[in-house]
Structures are given as structure tokens and as C-alpha cells.
PDB file of C-alpha atoms in Angstrom:
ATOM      1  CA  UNK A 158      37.586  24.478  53.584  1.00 94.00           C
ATOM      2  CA  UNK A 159      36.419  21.081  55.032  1.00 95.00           C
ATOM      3  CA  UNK A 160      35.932  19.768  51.572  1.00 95.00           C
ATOM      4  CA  UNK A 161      33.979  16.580  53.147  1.00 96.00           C
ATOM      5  CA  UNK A 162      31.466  19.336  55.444  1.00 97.00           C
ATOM      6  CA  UNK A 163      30.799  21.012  52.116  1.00 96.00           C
ATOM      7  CA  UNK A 164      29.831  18.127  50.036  1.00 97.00           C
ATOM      8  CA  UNK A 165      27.707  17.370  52.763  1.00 97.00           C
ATOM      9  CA  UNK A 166      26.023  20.392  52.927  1.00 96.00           C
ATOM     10  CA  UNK A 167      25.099  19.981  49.520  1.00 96.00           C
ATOM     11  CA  UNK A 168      23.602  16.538  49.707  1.00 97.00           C
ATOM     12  CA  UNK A 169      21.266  17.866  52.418  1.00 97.00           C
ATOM     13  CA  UNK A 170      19.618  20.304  49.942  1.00 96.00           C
ATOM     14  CA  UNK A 171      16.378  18.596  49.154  1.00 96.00           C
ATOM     15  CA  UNK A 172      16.588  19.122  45.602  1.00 96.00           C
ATOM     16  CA  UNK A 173      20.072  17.588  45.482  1.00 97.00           C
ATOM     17  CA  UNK A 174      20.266  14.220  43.899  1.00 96.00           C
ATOM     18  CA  UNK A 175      17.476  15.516  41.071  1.00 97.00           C
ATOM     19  CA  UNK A 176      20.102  18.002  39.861  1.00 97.00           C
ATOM     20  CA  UNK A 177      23.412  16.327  41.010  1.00 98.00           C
ATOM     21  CA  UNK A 178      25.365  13.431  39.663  1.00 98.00           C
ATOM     22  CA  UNK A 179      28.651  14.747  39.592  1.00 98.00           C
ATOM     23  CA  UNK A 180      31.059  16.743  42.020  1.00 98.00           C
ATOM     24  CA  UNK A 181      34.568  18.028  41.043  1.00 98.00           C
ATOM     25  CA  UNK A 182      36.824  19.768  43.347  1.00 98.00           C
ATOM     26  CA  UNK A 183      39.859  21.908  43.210  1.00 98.00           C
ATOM     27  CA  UNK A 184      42.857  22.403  45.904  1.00 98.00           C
ATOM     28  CA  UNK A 185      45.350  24.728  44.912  1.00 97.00           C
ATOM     29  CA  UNK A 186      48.355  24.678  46.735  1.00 97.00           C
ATOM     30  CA  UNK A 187      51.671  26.607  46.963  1.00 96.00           C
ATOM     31  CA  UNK A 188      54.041  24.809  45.641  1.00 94.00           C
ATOM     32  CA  UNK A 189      57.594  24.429  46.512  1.00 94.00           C
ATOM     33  CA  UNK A 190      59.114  25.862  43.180  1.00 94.00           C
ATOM     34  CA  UNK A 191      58.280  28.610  40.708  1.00 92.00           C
ATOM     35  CA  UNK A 192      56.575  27.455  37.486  1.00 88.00           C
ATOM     36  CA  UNK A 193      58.701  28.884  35.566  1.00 84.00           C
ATOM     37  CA  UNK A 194      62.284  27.513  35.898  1.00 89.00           C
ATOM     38  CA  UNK A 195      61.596  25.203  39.032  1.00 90.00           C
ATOM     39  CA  UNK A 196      63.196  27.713  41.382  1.00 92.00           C
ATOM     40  CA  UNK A 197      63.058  26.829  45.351  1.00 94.00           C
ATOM     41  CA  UNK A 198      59.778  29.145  46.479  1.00 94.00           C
ATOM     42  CA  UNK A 199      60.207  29.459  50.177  1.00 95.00           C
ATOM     43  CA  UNK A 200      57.138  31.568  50.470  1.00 96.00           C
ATOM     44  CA  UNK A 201      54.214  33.103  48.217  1.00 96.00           C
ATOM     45  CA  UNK A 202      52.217  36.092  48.506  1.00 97.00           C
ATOM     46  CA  UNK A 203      48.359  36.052  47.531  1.00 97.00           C
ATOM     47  CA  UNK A 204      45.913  38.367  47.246  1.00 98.00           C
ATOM     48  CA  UNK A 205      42.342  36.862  46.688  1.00 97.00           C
ATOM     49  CA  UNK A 206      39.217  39.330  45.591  1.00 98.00           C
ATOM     50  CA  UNK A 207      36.363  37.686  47.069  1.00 98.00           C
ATOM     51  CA  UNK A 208      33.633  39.560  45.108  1.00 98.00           C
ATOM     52  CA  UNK A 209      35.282  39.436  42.348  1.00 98.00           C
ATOM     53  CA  UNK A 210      35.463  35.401  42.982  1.00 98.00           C
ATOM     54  CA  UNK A 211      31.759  35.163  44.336  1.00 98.00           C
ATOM     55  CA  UNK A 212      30.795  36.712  40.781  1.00 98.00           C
ATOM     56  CA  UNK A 213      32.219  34.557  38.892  1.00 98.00           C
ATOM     57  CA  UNK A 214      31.212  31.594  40.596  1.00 98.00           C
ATOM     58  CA  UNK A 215      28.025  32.624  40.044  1.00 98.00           C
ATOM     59  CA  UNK A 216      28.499  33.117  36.621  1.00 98.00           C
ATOM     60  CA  UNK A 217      29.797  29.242  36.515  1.00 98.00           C
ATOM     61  CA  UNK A 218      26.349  28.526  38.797  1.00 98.00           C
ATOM     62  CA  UNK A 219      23.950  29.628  36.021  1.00 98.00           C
ATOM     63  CA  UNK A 220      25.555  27.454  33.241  1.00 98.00           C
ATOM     64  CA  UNK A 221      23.164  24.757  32.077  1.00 97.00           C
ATOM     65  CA  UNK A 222      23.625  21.899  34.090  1.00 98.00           C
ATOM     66  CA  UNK A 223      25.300  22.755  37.129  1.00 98.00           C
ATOM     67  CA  UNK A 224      23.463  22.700  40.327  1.00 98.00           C
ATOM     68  CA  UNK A 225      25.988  24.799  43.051  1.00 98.00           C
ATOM     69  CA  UNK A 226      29.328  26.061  42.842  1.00 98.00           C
ATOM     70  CA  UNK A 227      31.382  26.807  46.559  1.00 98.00           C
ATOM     71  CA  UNK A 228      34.839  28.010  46.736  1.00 98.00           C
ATOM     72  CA  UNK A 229      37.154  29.556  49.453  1.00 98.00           C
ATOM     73  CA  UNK A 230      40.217  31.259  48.398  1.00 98.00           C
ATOM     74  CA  UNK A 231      43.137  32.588  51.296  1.00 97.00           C
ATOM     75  CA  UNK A 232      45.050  35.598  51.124  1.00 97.00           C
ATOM     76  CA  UNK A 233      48.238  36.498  53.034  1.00 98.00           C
ATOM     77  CA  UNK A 234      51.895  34.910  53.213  1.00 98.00           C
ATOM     78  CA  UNK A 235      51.752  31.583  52.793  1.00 97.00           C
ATOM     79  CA  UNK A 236      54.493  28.641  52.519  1.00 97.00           C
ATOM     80  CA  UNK A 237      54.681  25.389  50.218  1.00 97.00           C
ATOM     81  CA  UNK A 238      52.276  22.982  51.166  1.00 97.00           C
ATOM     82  CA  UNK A 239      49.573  25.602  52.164  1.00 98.00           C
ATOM     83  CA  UNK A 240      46.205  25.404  50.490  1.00 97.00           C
ATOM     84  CA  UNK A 241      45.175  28.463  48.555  1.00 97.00           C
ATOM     85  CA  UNK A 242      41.920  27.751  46.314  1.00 98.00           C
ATOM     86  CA  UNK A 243      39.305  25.335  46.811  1.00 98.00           C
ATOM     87  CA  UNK A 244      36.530  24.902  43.981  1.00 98.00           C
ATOM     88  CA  UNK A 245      33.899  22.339  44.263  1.00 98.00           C
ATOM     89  CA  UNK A 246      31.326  22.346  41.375  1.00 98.00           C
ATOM     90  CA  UNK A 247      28.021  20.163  41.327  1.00 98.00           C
ATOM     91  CA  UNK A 248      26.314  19.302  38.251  1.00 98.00           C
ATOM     92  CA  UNK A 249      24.261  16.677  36.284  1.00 98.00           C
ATOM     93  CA  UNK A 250      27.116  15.381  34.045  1.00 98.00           C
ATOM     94  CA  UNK A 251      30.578  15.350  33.123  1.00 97.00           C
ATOM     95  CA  UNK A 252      29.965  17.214  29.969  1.00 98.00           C
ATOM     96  CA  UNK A 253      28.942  19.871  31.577  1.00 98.00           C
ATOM     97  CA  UNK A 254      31.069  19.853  35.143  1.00 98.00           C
ATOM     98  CA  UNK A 255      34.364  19.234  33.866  1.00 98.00           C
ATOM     99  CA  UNK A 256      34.236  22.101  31.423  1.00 98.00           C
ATOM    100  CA  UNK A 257      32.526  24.234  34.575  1.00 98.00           C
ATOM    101  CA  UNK A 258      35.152  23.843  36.774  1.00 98.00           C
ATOM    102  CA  UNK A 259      38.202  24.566  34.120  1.00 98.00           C
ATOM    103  CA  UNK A 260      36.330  27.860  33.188  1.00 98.00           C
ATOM    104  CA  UNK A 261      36.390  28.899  36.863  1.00 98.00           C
ATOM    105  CA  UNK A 262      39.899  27.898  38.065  1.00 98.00           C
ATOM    106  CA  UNK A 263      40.649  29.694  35.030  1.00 98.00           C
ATOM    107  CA  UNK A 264      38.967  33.060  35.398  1.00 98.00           C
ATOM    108  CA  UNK A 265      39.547  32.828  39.413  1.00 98.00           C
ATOM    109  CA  UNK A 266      43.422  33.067  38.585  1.00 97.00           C
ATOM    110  CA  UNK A 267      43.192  35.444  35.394  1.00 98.00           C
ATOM    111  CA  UNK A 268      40.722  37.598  37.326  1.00 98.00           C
ATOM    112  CA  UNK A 269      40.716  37.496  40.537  1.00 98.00           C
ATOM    113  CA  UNK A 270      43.932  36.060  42.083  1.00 97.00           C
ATOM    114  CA  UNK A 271      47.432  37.921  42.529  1.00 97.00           C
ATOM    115  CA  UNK A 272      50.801  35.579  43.175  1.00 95.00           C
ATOM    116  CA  UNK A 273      54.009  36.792  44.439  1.00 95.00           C
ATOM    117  CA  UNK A 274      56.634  34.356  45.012  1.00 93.00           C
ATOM    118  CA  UNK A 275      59.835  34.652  47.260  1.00 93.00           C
ATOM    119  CA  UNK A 276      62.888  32.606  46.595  1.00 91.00           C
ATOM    120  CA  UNK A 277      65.030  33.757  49.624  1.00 72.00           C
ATOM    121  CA  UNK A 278      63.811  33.460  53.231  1.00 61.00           C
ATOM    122  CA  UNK A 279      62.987  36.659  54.544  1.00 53.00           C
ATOM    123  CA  UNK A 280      62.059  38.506  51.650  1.00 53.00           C
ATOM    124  CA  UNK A 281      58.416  39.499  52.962  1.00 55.00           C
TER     125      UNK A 281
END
């Protein structure tokens, strides 16, 4: 995701900056060790479900005060540095945005995301 190109596309809606004073984004990345014990990750495998995702962001969409909710979430075999999840959430005010975008990074990976990481090259 072009994060820049999205928030763009946003500010062109006409109805934008009635609705809009705060944006909050999320870029999830595969990191280089396991959560866990801080084992070297050489590679990850994700499995994203897209409808699953597109209902709950728009679930997080019809909470009061948020305007629109984008995301784009990879699947495949991916390698540290790579960006998995992006989130952007667009709402009136930080009372209601910050609490918007937890609540969907959450149920995204308790929902709708599947990690496998692989500590030895060639492994996948």
C-alpha cells in the first residue's frame, strides 16, 4: 500500500475534512526474531482472509466517529523487513481513532491472520 496515495484518496472525498481530523496508520512488518524468545526468523509464513478482514473493517467503519477505514494485508512467504498489514483509520478525534485502530489490529490478527515462522533457511 502507498500509504501517501491512500491518504490522498481520502482527502479528495468531498465530505472529508467535515468528518476527518485525525488519521492513524498501521505497518506491520516481519520481524527478524520470534516474539517469543527473540529467536533469528529467517522467514514467515502468512495467510491473510480478506473477507474476513473487509468485515471487520467495516465493523471498525460504523463506530461513532470514524469516517473510513482502508487496509491491505499480504499473504505468502515473506522475509524480515517485508510489510504485512497496513491499517489506516480516519476519524473526528483521538478518542475515538486511537481506540478504532487498536480494536482492528487486534481482531485482524485474532481473526483473520495466520503466522508461521521459520528459524532455519530452507524450511518452506
Amino acid at each position: 500500500m502507498d500509504i501517501s496515495k491512500t491518504i490522498a484518496e481520502m482527502k479528495n472525498d468531498p465530505h472529508f475534512a467535515e468528518n476527518v481530523g485525525m488519521i492513524l496508520v498501521h505497518n506491520g512488518i516481519v520481524r527478524g526474531w520470534s516474539r517469543g524468545d527473540r529467536t533469528a526468523v529467517c522467514k514467515m509464513k502468512v495467510s491473510s482472509d480478506l473477507g474476513k478482514i473487509e468485515q471487520i473493517r467495516q465493523d471498525i467503519e460504523a463506530m461513532d466517529g470514524i469516517y473510513k477505514v482502508a487496509f491491505e494485508a499480504r499473504s505468502g512467504v515473506m522475509v524480515p523487513g517485508d510489510d504485512v498489514l497496513f491499517l489506516v483509520v480516519a476519524g473526528d478525534i483521538r478518542e475515538n481513532v486511537k481506540p478504532a485502530l487498536a480494536l482492528m489490529l487486534d481482531r485482524v490478527k485474532a481473526e483473520a491472520v495466520t503466522k508461521e515462522e521459520y528459524f532455519e533457511e530452507g524450511s518452506v
